[in-house]
Amino acid sequence: MTSKEYRSITQIAGPLVFVEKTEPVGYNELAVVTLPDGSERMGQVLDSSDDIVVIQMFEGTSGIPRTAGARFLGETMKMPVSKDMLGRILSGSGKPLDGGPAIVPEDRLEIGGAAINPWARDNPSEFIQTGISTIDGMNTLVRGQKLPIFSASGLPHNEIALQIARQAKVLGGSEDFAVVFAAMGITNEEAQYFMRDFERTGALKRAVVFLNLADDPAIERIITPKLALTTAEYLAFTLDMHVLVILTDLTNYCEALRQIGAAREEVPGRRGYPGYMYTDLAGIYERAGRIKEKKGSITQIPILSMPGEDITHPIPDLTGYITEGQIVAKRELLRAGIYPPIDVGSSLSRLMNEGIGKGRTREDHKAVSDQCYAAYAEGRDLRGLVAIVGKEALSDRDRNFLEFADEFEKRIVQQGRDEDRTIEGTLDLMWELLGSLDERQLTRIDRKYIEIYHPKYRKKD
Amino acid sequence: MGKEGVIYRVAGPVVTAVGISPRMYDVILVGKEQLMGEVIKIVGDKTVIQVYEDTSGVRPGEKVVDTGQPLVAELGPGLLGSVYDGIQRPLPVLMEKMGDFIERGVTAPGLDHNLKWPFTPVVKQGDKVTEGQIIGTVPERAITHKVMVPPGINGTVDMIKAGEFTVDEIVAVIDGKEVRMMQKWAVRRGRPFAKKTAPDEPLITGQRVCDTLFPLTKGGTAAIPGGFGTGKTVTQQQLAKWSDAEIVVYIGCGERGNEMTEVLTSFPELKDPRSGKPLMNRTVLIANTSNMPVAAREASVYTGMTIAEYFRDMGLNVSLMADSTSRWAEAMREISSRLEEMPGEEGYPAYLSARLSEFYERAGSVVALSGTPGSISVVGAVSPPGGDLSEPVTQNTLRIVRVFWALDTKLRERRHFPAINWLTSYSLYSGQLDGWYKKNVAEDFPEMRNWAIGLLQKEAELQEIVQLVGSDALPDEQKLTLEITRMIREIFLQQNAYHPVDTYSPMSRQYTYLKLINRFASHAAKAVENEVSVEAIANMDLRNRLAKSKFEDNIEDILKDIADTMDKEFEALGGK
Ligand SMILES: Nc1ncnc2c1ncn2[C@@H]1O[C@H](COP(=O)(O)OP(=O)(O)OP(=O)(O)O)[C@@H](O)[C@H]1O
Ligand SMILES: [Mg+2]
């Protein structure tokens, strides 16, 4: 390639390099900055005019002097993809880290990822059994959904994600599946934890791993999820695989986004994050789904840690506005010794209705889960009251609900790290608890289901 | 200066060009691939363009072409059942041309220009006609499509002919001007009408909390604000499905792809409860999802509104849903910040409030130019960051709209759906609609509604006491109030959008429920006086049957049975 090298860098600020007097350069085009020692850094054009070109460096600007040279490659960033990526461990910018050979590409794809035409989308409706009751029973995951885990530092979100990755299956299905794992700014120790589990269970053979660790350049994190999702799209929509994408930790991604915004002196939005963060995150999360007449699918489980455990913080807030629900981990449950500490009240799966019911899970699923929600919420409210007036001041009805809430946490929420419950098992367990309530309180369940599934009537047959 | 110029700068969706001198909001074709864009600012010899497609790879020095035309929508037969992006490109056509993913540089007209439609004139040669007047009809899906004289044309019909035509063919000549079935209209300008009238008829939605407590009118405006997952989309889809409008324009503005798919798969299968025809037949869908270009997102609400106005002009009642107006406002903010404009509150441009009111002002009930009445009701979802309603988009919207359905995260956490908070929501129409309800539902309907609202307010006060002392400490009379309001909440206010029976509740049934609960309450009050315990009342089989009736297929029979047996069952409770 004979692209011209410019020696006209006028300014370097944060992750940005400003170059003057170039020939026309395309927006979003790739750029290479050559350091005096001959080493090269990649970047991308953020702003291009006759006078000045702004490059955002993927690996940061430390060590770049004004005397460095800049070249433009005349194309936007593409990712070499191939079936052989399965089993490989790559850096946050896609370079092999495992000492293996370079990827021999079967195709090169734009990493930006065009939007799926809504007309081409297929409704996600295939139930994924994760073996975790709070998810399967109360916040059902379906193929093609994006369902993040909202967590906080010190909570076992990694364990939960791994348990899902290990146990997830589609009933009666044995199709090709793969896991794409993208780490953004997590610690080496956390990454090892994932890698060991992938190796232990043999999942690594079916996985593509992208690692941008805490000590890797922050700006690289901006492209890591894009590379991971481009790979996932290739596996899903070219190779017909069902792909589970785990992205962790989106909070680090957003911090990097904020850093770029600050370097560009943009008007910041809430808490200093860029005003376009919603659109930017949508560009990641919306790359999940199913396409009509394609066999494969992309299911996303992004993990993010809520700063200060505040669900209204812009990162979880904007995420919740884009994803199809959220699984929320709460410290108070963990403190009570409950694993997984999933708070079903603030959790939600919006595609649940599509994936449950007759022929998918069981006909009574919706009603039972609604009833459990209502009863658990009522019982939890009463806890506050009991703290003030004592249990004695409660009516029998209220006492029943209070006990229900405790039992619910102990028996439905609480389960082992390797406990893989069937959906039948989960639903029966929910019925067992509901059986402790006065039947008249089961206002959300049709009579016909009570007659079939309620423990009182079941014993008869 | 000529019609062609060159690009000077590219920064995301904002492109600056030199060498052209277009008008504001004219459409410019940008770069080698002729990407569509719109002029949003002119500074000296520089023209700033917002581009509706991804600008990756576009370079300074590439050509731009000034089309001399603003962004227009194509209006005519073929709109119904269509699915468009924000600038009215049909998504099925885009898929045909570029596959499953939306690439760029493809144009596609809003209407099918090859399809022939049977046109029947209703005026004849020599007739004098004026702008907006109906000159012919075309049967189209759910409606009889009215072909109107385009705004600006008045005079004698020189020629008009019946037959099968494409939307592009000439069907009439009026005052020397050729008239086709298709009109084009600049989306940012409201279409003309004769006069605005006061909305006086409710838009019946089949959603109990909306119709009974906080009604919207045909031609009215409503906002649904709420944090994520509180039910904005489900509520809007419920209105799109069940409201008694003749046409529904649904704008997915910067929201999820899968939600659009859901509409696309469910609407063709659902039947309009009044006409019995598939819902898709009366619907126009605009889907500019969150990951599609922001500039097209910004335009999408105008495209939708223009289509709504076109149907209004035919004398139809249209309801327009915009999900979410916050994403539209954010698109404005994003573009404004790329223009380096002075930001107003929270980075939104200073003109945010003006744009919002201009948009909602295009709603209303009118007498169309053709002399027939028509209306557009607008329901806008608002997505406040952190669920905090003090933010600029919510606040500016509340100043304009007349119905406020406030969604509440606490209600949603306990699965009380629709999570419309009955204490903070309001409808400024409810007084003026009393007459309608008295006449069309029941004389005592307003009275029943006020009874329910009053009791719910009392409950809120009682709950505060309960939080301190527990409910057992309350006197029986107040315990009963809590029991009755529990019934109002669980039986009446809660409504499951996914349940085949409960999803839609006709007005008469809403009244029956209110009335039954009210009767139950008076019986219960007497029973309590006679020293029957509140617990015994709460445990009555009658109450249980009433609670579950809304999920039963033979709901009307059950309600009748409950009405018939209520007196007896209370008698059976005994007491002193
Ligand atoms: N009337 C209802 N009946 C039953 N379920 C409901 C109802 N309204 C809302 N829900 C439940 O709440 C979930 C979230 O609703 P919805 O998607 O409409 O929220 P939203 O306010 O549009 O959120 P976002 O701002 O993130 O788009 C739904 O998936 C559904 O499970
Ligand atoms: Mg929504």
PDB file of N, CA and C in Angstrom, chain A residues 119-198:
ATOM      1  N   TRP A 119     -37.603  -5.284   9.643  1.00  0.00           N
ATOM      2  CA  TRP A 119     -38.458  -6.154   8.843  1.00  0.00           C
ATOM      3  C   TRP A 119     -37.861  -7.561   8.715  1.00  0.00           C
ATOM      4  N   ALA A 120     -36.522  -7.639   8.807  1.00  0.00           N
ATOM      5  CA  ALA A 120     -35.858  -8.930   8.636  1.00  0.00           C
ATOM      6  C   ALA A 120     -35.777  -9.709   9.938  1.00  0.00           C
ATOM      7  N   ARG A 121     -36.084  -9.042  11.033  1.00  0.00           N
ATOM      8  CA  ARG A 121     -35.961  -9.718  12.326  1.00  0.00           C
ATOM      9  C   ARG A 121     -37.056 -10.749  12.540  1.00  0.00           C
ATOM     10  N   ASP A 122     -36.679 -11.762  13.282  1.00  0.00           N
ATOM     11  CA  ASP A 122     -37.647 -12.777  13.664  1.00  0.00           C
ATOM     12  C   ASP A 122     -37.887 -12.617  15.162  1.00  0.00           C
ATOM     13  N   ASN A 123     -39.106 -12.887  15.583  1.00  0.00           N
ATOM     14  CA  ASN A 123     -39.441 -12.727  16.990  1.00  0.00           C
ATOM     15  C   ASN A 123     -38.704 -13.744  17.853  1.00  0.00           C
ATOM     16  N   PRO A 124     -37.920 -13.291  18.830  1.00  0.00           N
ATOM     17  CA  PRO A 124     -37.261 -14.277  19.692  1.00  0.00           C
ATOM     18  C   PRO A 124     -38.306 -14.948  20.574  1.00  0.00           C
ATOM     19  N   SER A 125     -38.365 -16.259  20.542  1.00  0.00           N
ATOM     20  CA  SER A 125     -39.404 -16.923  21.326  1.00  0.00           C
ATOM     21  C   SER A 125     -38.982 -18.300  21.822  1.00  0.00           C
ATOM     22  N   GLU A 126     -37.723 -18.682  21.567  1.00  0.00           N
ATOM     23  CA  GLU A 126     -37.308 -20.009  22.026  1.00  0.00           C
ATOM     24  C   GLU A 126     -36.771 -19.930  23.440  1.00  0.00           C
ATOM     25  N   PHE A 127     -37.399 -20.639  24.319  1.00  0.00           N
ATOM     26  CA  PHE A 127     -37.027 -20.646  25.725  1.00  0.00           C
ATOM     27  C   PHE A 127     -35.631 -21.227  25.925  1.00  0.00           C
ATOM     28  N   ILE A 128     -34.787 -20.479  26.642  1.00  0.00           N
ATOM     29  CA  ILE A 128     -33.484 -21.019  27.030  1.00  0.00           C
ATOM     30  C   ILE A 128     -33.562 -21.395  28.499  1.00  0.00           C
ATOM     31  N   GLN A 129     -33.332 -22.641  28.796  1.00  0.00           N
ATOM     32  CA  GLN A 129     -33.326 -23.060  30.199  1.00  0.00           C
ATOM     33  C   GLN A 129     -31.936 -22.828  30.773  1.00  0.00           C
ATOM     34  N   THR A 130     -31.850 -21.939  31.759  1.00  0.00           N
ATOM     35  CA  THR A 130     -30.549 -21.658  32.365  1.00  0.00           C
ATOM     36  C   THR A 130     -30.338 -22.507  33.605  1.00  0.00           C
ATOM     37  N   GLY A 131     -31.394 -23.146  34.078  1.00  0.00           N
ATOM     38  CA  GLY A 131     -31.274 -23.949  35.288  1.00  0.00           C
ATOM     39  C   GLY A 131     -31.328 -23.111  36.556  1.00  0.00           C
ATOM     40  N   ILE A 132     -31.465 -21.796  36.399  1.00  0.00           N
ATOM     41  CA  ILE A 132     -31.556 -20.909  37.561  1.00  0.00           C
ATOM     42  C   ILE A 132     -33.015 -20.474  37.700  1.00  0.00           C
ATOM     43  N   SER A 133     -33.630 -20.767  38.851  1.00  0.00           N
ATOM     44  CA  SER A 133     -35.069 -20.549  39.000  1.00  0.00           C
ATOM     45  C   SER A 133     -35.487 -19.098  38.846  1.00  0.00           C
ATOM     46  N   THR A 134     -34.710 -18.185  39.436  1.00  0.00           N
ATOM     47  CA  THR A 134     -35.109 -16.777  39.357  1.00  0.00           C
ATOM     48  C   THR A 134     -35.127 -16.288  37.913  1.00  0.00           C
ATOM     49  N   ILE A 135     -34.315 -16.916  37.062  1.00  0.00           N
ATOM     50  CA  ILE A 135     -34.341 -16.537  35.654  1.00  0.00           C
ATOM     51  C   ILE A 135     -35.419 -17.348  34.929  1.00  0.00           C
ATOM     52  N   ASP A 136     -35.320 -18.651  34.956  1.00  0.00           N
ATOM     53  CA  ASP A 136     -36.256 -19.477  34.184  1.00  0.00           C
ATOM     54  C   ASP A 136     -37.704 -19.269  34.616  1.00  0.00           C
ATOM     55  N   GLY A 137     -37.925 -19.255  35.913  1.00  0.00           N
ATOM     56  CA  GLY A 137     -39.288 -19.179  36.415  1.00  0.00           C
ATOM     57  C   GLY A 137     -39.848 -17.772  36.378  1.00  0.00           C
ATOM     58  N   MET A 138     -39.004 -16.790  36.710  1.00  0.00           N
ATOM     59  CA  MET A 138     -39.517 -15.451  36.937  1.00  0.00           C
ATOM     60  C   MET A 138     -39.097 -14.432  35.877  1.00  0.00           C
ATOM     61  N   ASN A 139     -37.971 -14.646  35.216  1.00  0.00           N
ATOM     62  CA  ASN A 139     -37.470 -13.681  34.235  1.00  0.00           C
ATOM     63  C   ASN A 139     -36.874 -14.434  33.051  1.00  0.00           C
ATOM     64  N   THR A 140     -37.726 -15.135  32.363  1.00  0.00           N
ATOM     65  CA  THR A 140     -37.274 -16.099  31.374  1.00  0.00           C
ATOM     66  C   THR A 140     -36.460 -15.475  30.237  1.00  0.00           C
ATOM     67  N   LEU A 141     -35.353 -16.136  29.922  1.00  0.00           N
ATOM     68  CA  LEU A 141     -34.476 -15.722  28.825  1.00  0.00           C
ATOM     69  C   LEU A 141     -34.876 -16.475  27.558  1.00  0.00           C
ATOM     70  N   VAL A 142     -34.863 -15.776  26.424  1.00  0.00           N
ATOM     71  CA  VAL A 142     -35.129 -16.477  25.162  1.00  0.00           C
ATOM     72  C   VAL A 142     -33.991 -16.221  24.182  1.00  0.00           C
ATOM     73  N   ARG A 143     -33.907 -17.088  23.184  1.00  0.00           N
ATOM     74  CA  ARG A 143     -32.852 -16.961  22.186  1.00  0.00           C
ATOM     75  C   ARG A 143     -33.017 -15.679  21.382  1.00  0.00           C
ATOM     76  N   GLY A 144     -31.934 -14.904  21.307  1.00  0.00           N
ATOM     77  CA  GLY A 144     -31.991 -13.666  20.552  1.00  0.00           C
ATOM     78  C   GLY A 144     -32.258 -12.470  21.443  1.00  0.00           C
ATOM     79  N   GLN A 145     -32.358 -12.705  22.748  1.00  0.00           N
ATOM     80  CA  GLN A 145     -32.622 -11.616  23.687  1.00  0.00           C
ATOM     81  C   GLN A 145     -31.322 -10.987  24.151  1.00  0.00           C
ATOM     82  N   LYS A 146     -31.399  -9.752  24.594  1.00  0.00           N
ATOM     83  CA  LYS A 146     -30.277  -9.119  25.276  1.00  0.00           C
ATOM     84  C   LYS A 146     -30.722  -8.867  26.697  1.00  0.00           C
ATOM     85  N   LEU A 147     -30.110  -9.588  27.623  1.00  0.00           N
ATOM     86  CA  LEU A 147     -30.532  -9.522  29.020  1.00  0.00           C
ATOM     87  C   LEU A 147     -29.300  -9.304  29.892  1.00  0.00           C
ATOM     88  N   PRO A 148     -29.093  -8.066  30.335  1.00  0.00           N
ATOM     89  CA  PRO A 148     -27.880  -7.772  31.092  1.00  0.00           C
ATOM     90  C   PRO A 148     -27.993  -8.180  32.551  1.00  0.00           C
ATOM     91  N   ILE A 149     -26.852  -8.325  33.193  1.00  0.00           N
ATOM     92  CA  ILE A 149     -26.820  -8.495  34.639  1.00  0.00           C
ATOM     93  C   ILE A 149     -26.348  -7.178  35.237  1.00  0.00           C
ATOM     94  N   PHE A 150     -27.213  -6.566  36.045  1.00  0.00           N
ATOM     95  CA  PHE A 150     -26.859  -5.337  36.762  1.00  0.00           C
ATOM     96  C   PHE A 150     -26.292  -5.766  38.098  1.00  0.00           C
ATOM     97  N   SER A 151     -25.037  -5.446  38.318  1.00  0.00           N
ATOM     98  CA  SER A 151     -24.431  -5.925  39.531  1.00  0.00           C
ATOM     99  C   SER A 151     -23.645  -4.804  40.186  1.00  0.00           C
ATOM    100  N   ALA A 152     -22.770  -5.161  41.089  1.00  0.00           N
ATOM    101  CA  ALA A 152     -21.937  -4.155  41.737  1.00  0.00           C
ATOM    102  C   ALA A 152     -20.683  -4.855  42.186  1.00  0.00           C
ATOM    103  N   SER A 153     -19.651  -4.085  42.496  1.00  0.00           N
ATOM    104  CA  SER A 153     -18.403  -4.733  42.852  1.00  0.00           C
ATOM    105  C   SER A 153     -18.611  -5.590  44.091  1.00  0.00           C
ATOM    106  N   GLY A 154     -17.987  -6.751  44.065  1.00  0.00           N
ATOM    107  CA  GLY A 154     -18.102  -7.643  45.209  1.00  0.00           C
ATOM    108  C   GLY A 154     -19.266  -8.610  45.115  1.00  0.00           C
ATOM    109  N   LEU A 155     -20.095  -8.479  44.101  1.00  0.00           N
ATOM    110  CA  LEU A 155     -21.216  -9.417  43.940  1.00  0.00           C
ATOM    111  C   LEU A 155     -20.843 -10.479  42.908  1.00  0.00           C
ATOM    112  N   PRO A 156     -21.439 -11.659  43.024  1.00  0.00           N
ATOM    113  CA  PRO A 156     -20.986 -12.781  42.184  1.00  0.00           C
ATOM    114  C   PRO A 156     -21.575 -12.782  40.774  1.00  0.00           C
ATOM    115  N   HIS A 157     -21.490 -11.640  40.063  1.00  0.00           N
ATOM    116  CA  HIS A 157     -22.051 -11.624  38.704  1.00  0.00           C
ATOM    117  C   HIS A 157     -21.304 -12.557  37.763  1.00  0.00           C
ATOM    118  N   ASN A 158     -19.988 -12.690  37.993  1.00  0.00           N
ATOM    119  CA  ASN A 158     -19.232 -13.585  37.119  1.00  0.00           C
ATOM    120  C   ASN A 158     -19.679 -15.036  37.284  1.00  0.00           C
ATOM    121  N   GLU A 159     -19.898 -15.424  38.540  1.00  0.00           N
ATOM    122  CA  GLU A 159     -20.393 -16.782  38.777  1.00  0.00           C
ATOM    123  C   GLU A 159     -21.734 -16.996  38.074  1.00  0.00           C
ATOM    124  N   ILE A 160     -22.597 -16.002  38.204  1.00  0.00           N
ATOM    125  CA  ILE A 160     -23.926 -16.157  37.589  1.00  0.00           C
ATOM    126  C   ILE A 160     -23.785 -16.296  36.081  1.00  0.00           C
ATOM    127  N   ALA A 161     -22.963 -15.412  35.481  1.00  0.00           N
ATOM    128  CA  ALA A 161     -22.790 -15.469  34.023  1.00  0.00           C
ATOM    129  C   ALA A 161     -22.233 -16.823  33.607  1.00  0.00           C
ATOM    130  N   LEU A 162     -21.268 -17.315  34.372  1.00  0.00           N
ATOM    131  CA  LEU A 162     -20.677 -18.609  34.020  1.00  0.00           C
ATOM    132  C   LEU A 162     -21.664 -19.747  34.208  1.00  0.00           C
ATOM    133  N   GLN A 163     -22.442 -19.650  35.271  1.00  0.00           N
ATOM    134  CA  GLN A 163     -23.435 -20.704  35.481  1.00  0.00           C
ATOM    135  C   GLN A 163     -24.434 -20.732  34.312  1.00  0.00           C
ATOM    136  N   ILE A 164     -24.816 -19.549  33.855  1.00  0.00           N
ATOM    137  CA  ILE A 164     -25.718 -19.492  32.697  1.00  0.00           C
ATOM    138  C   ILE A 164     -25.029 -20.105  31.476  1.00  0.00           C
ATOM    139  N   ALA A 165     -23.786 -19.678  31.240  1.00  0.00           N
ATOM    140  CA  ALA A 165     -23.073 -20.180  30.065  1.00  0.00           C
ATOM    141  C   ALA A 165     -22.943 -21.704  30.112  1.00  0.00           C
ATOM    142  N   ARG A 166     -22.704 -22.254  31.298  1.00  0.00           N
ATOM    143  CA  ARG A 166     -22.546 -23.708  31.434  1.00  0.00           C
ATOM    144  C   ARG A 166     -23.847 -24.459  31.223  1.00  0.00           C
ATOM    145  N   GLN A 167     -24.903 -23.913  31.822  1.00  0.00           N
ATOM    146  CA  GLN A 167     -26.140 -24.692  31.904  1.00  0.00           C
ATOM    147  C   GLN A 167     -27.131 -24.416  30.788  1.00  0.00           C
ATOM    148  N   ALA A 168     -26.950 -23.276  30.087  1.00  0.00           N
ATOM    149  CA  ALA A 168     -27.968 -22.857  29.125  1.00  0.00           C
ATOM    150  C   ALA A 168     -28.219 -23.910  28.066  1.00  0.00           C
ATOM    151  N   LYS A 169     -29.471 -24.272  27.898  1.00  0.00           N
ATOM    152  CA  LYS A 169     -29.812 -25.165  26.789  1.00  0.00           C
ATOM    153  C   LYS A 169     -31.230 -24.891  26.328  1.00  0.00           C
ATOM    154  N   VAL A 170     -31.460 -25.276  25.079  1.00  0.00           N
ATOM    155  CA  VAL A 170     -32.807 -25.173  24.546  1.00  0.00           C
ATOM    156  C   VAL A 170     -33.393 -26.565  24.584  1.00  0.00           C
ATOM    157  N   LEU A 171     -34.561 -26.687  25.206  1.00  0.00           N
ATOM    158  CA  LEU A 171     -35.118 -28.024  25.391  1.00  0.00           C
ATOM    159  C   LEU A 171     -35.339 -28.708  24.049  1.00  0.00           C
ATOM    160  N   GLY A 172     -34.853 -29.938  23.980  1.00  0.00           N
ATOM    161  CA  GLY A 172     -35.052 -30.699  22.755  1.00  0.00           C
ATOM    162  C   GLY A 172     -34.140 -30.267  21.629  1.00  0.00           C
ATOM    163  N   GLY A 173     -33.280 -29.289  21.870  1.00  0.00           N
ATOM    164  CA  GLY A 173     -32.412 -28.811  20.790  1.00  0.00           C
ATOM    165  C   GLY A 173     -30.988 -29.295  20.997  1.00  0.00           C
ATOM    166  N   SER A 174     -30.300 -29.571  19.934  1.00  0.00           N
ATOM    167  CA  SER A 174     -28.886 -29.925  20.074  1.00  0.00           C
ATOM    168  C   SER A 174     -28.131 -29.270  18.938  1.00  0.00           C
ATOM    169  N   GLU A 175     -28.481 -27.994  18.683  1.00  0.00           N
ATOM    170  CA  GLU A 175     -27.839 -27.316  17.564  1.00  0.00           C
ATOM    171  C   GLU A 175     -26.471 -26.809  17.952  1.00  0.00           C
ATOM    172  N   ASP A 176     -25.794 -26.341  16.919  1.00  0.00           N
ATOM    173  CA  ASP A 176     -24.466 -25.777  17.061  1.00  0.00           C
ATOM    174  C   ASP A 176     -24.500 -24.521  17.910  1.00  0.00           C
ATOM    175  N   PHE A 177     -23.719 -24.479  18.935  1.00  0.00           N
ATOM    176  CA  PHE A 177     -23.685 -23.249  19.715  1.00  0.00           C
ATOM    177  C   PHE A 177     -22.252 -22.808  19.944  1.00  0.00           C
ATOM    178  N   ALA A 178     -22.089 -21.538  20.303  1.00  0.00           N
ATOM    179  CA  ALA A 178     -20.768 -21.001  20.578  1.00  0.00           C
ATOM    180  C   ALA A 178     -20.904 -19.897  21.610  1.00  0.00           C
ATOM    181  N   VAL A 179     -19.800 -19.627  22.309  1.00  0.00           N
ATOM    182  CA  VAL A 179     -19.781 -18.524  23.265  1.00  0.00           C
ATOM    183  C   VAL A 179     -18.744 -17.516  22.790  1.00  0.00           C
ATOM    184  N   VAL A 180     -19.151 -16.243  22.730  1.00  0.00           N
ATOM    185  CA  VAL A 180     -18.171 -15.199  22.474  1.00  0.00           C
ATOM    186  C   VAL A 180     -18.051 -14.397  23.754  1.00  0.00           C
ATOM    187  N   PHE A 181     -16.835 -14.313  24.256  1.00  0.00           N
ATOM    188  CA  PHE A 181     -16.622 -13.670  25.538  1.00  0.00           C
ATOM    189  C   PHE A 181     -15.726 -12.455  25.339  1.00  0.00           C
ATOM    190  N   ALA A 182     -16.194 -11.289  25.744  1.00  0.00           N
ATOM    191  CA  ALA A 182     -15.377 -10.090  25.589  1.00  0.00           C
ATOM    192  C   ALA A 182     -15.186  -9.435  26.941  1.00  0.00           C
ATOM    193  N   ALA A 183     -13.940  -9.352  27.361  1.00  0.00           N
ATOM    194  CA  ALA A 183     -13.629  -8.706  28.628  1.00  0.00           C
ATOM    195  C   ALA A 183     -13.148  -7.302  28.355  1.00  0.00           C
ATOM    196  N   MET A 184     -13.703  -6.348  29.082  1.00  0.00           N
ATOM    197  CA  MET A 184     -13.284  -4.955  28.925  1.00  0.00           C
ATOM    198  C   MET A 184     -12.853  -4.424  30.277  1.00  0.00           C
ATOM    199  N   GLY A 185     -11.565  -4.263  30.442  1.00  0.00           N
ATOM    200  CA  GLY A 185     -11.062  -3.629  31.659  1.00  0.00           C
ATOM    201  C   GLY A 185     -11.274  -4.409  32.934  1.00  0.00           C
ATOM    202  N   ILE A 186     -11.483  -5.733  32.835  1.00  0.00           N
ATOM    203  CA  ILE A 186     -11.580  -6.495  34.087  1.00  0.00           C
ATOM    204  C   ILE A 186     -10.178  -6.891  34.530  1.00  0.00           C
ATOM    205  N   THR A 187     -10.047  -7.313  35.768  1.00  0.00           N
ATOM    206  CA  THR A 187      -8.708  -7.643  36.263  1.00  0.00           C
ATOM    207  C   THR A 187      -8.259  -8.979  35.695  1.00  0.00           C
ATOM    208  N   ASN A 188      -6.949  -9.167  35.729  1.00  0.00           N
ATOM    209  CA  ASN A 188      -6.379 -10.408  35.254  1.00  0.00           C
ATOM    210  C   ASN A 188      -6.981 -11.591  36.019  1.00  0.00           C
ATOM    211  N   GLU A 189      -7.173 -11.376  37.328  1.00  0.00           N
ATOM    212  CA  GLU A 189      -7.693 -12.443  38.164  1.00  0.00           C
ATOM    213  C   GLU A 189      -9.093 -12.865  37.724  1.00  0.00           C
ATOM    214  N   GLU A 190      -9.940 -11.838  37.457  1.00  0.00           N
ATOM    215  CA  GLU A 190     -11.293 -12.137  36.993  1.00  0.00           C
ATOM    216  C   GLU A 190     -11.254 -12.890  35.662  1.00  0.00           C
ATOM    217  N   ALA A 191     -10.363 -12.430  34.789  1.00  0.00           N
ATOM    218  CA  ALA A 191     -10.259 -13.068  33.479  1.00  0.00           C
ATOM    219  C   ALA A 191      -9.848 -14.528  33.645  1.00  0.00           C
ATOM    220  N   GLN A 192      -8.891 -14.753  34.556  1.00  0.00           N
ATOM    221  CA  GLN A 192      -8.445 -16.133  34.804  1.00  0.00           C
ATOM    222  C   GLN A 192      -9.599 -17.006  35.279  1.00  0.00           C
ATOM    223  N   TYR A 193     -10.427 -16.398  36.116  1.00  0.00           N
ATOM    224  CA  TYR A 193     -11.566 -17.121  36.648  1.00  0.00           C
ATOM    225  C   TYR A 193     -12.453 -17.630  35.506  1.00  0.00           C
ATOM    226  N   PHE A 194     -12.709 -16.761  34.544  1.00  0.00           N
ATOM    227  CA  PHE A 194     -13.504 -17.169  33.386  1.00  0.00           C
ATOM    228  C   PHE A 194     -12.782 -18.240  32.580  1.00  0.00           C
ATOM    229  N   MET A 195     -11.494 -17.997  32.311  1.00  0.00           N
ATOM    230  CA  MET A 195     -10.746 -18.906  31.449  1.00  0.00           C
ATOM    231  C   MET A 195     -10.664 -20.308  32.064  1.00  0.00           C
ATOM    232  N   ARG A 196     -10.433 -20.344  33.392  1.00  0.00           N
ATOM    233  CA  ARG A 196     -10.350 -21.649  34.048  1.00  0.00           C
ATOM    234  C   ARG A 196     -11.659 -22.408  33.916  1.00  0.00           C
ATOM    235  N   ASP A 197     -12.754 -21.676  34.090  1.00  0.00           N
ATOM    236  CA  ASP A 197     -14.045 -22.338  33.997  1.00  0.00           C
ATOM    237  C   ASP A 197     -14.308 -22.824  32.571  1.00  0.00           C
ATOM    238  N   PHE A 198     -13.944 -22.006  31.595  1.00  0.00           N
ATOM    239  CA  PHE A 198     -14.113 -22.421  30.197  1.00  0.00           C
ATOM    240  C   PHE A 198     -13.303 -23.681  29.913  1.00  0.00           C
TER     241      PHE A 198
END
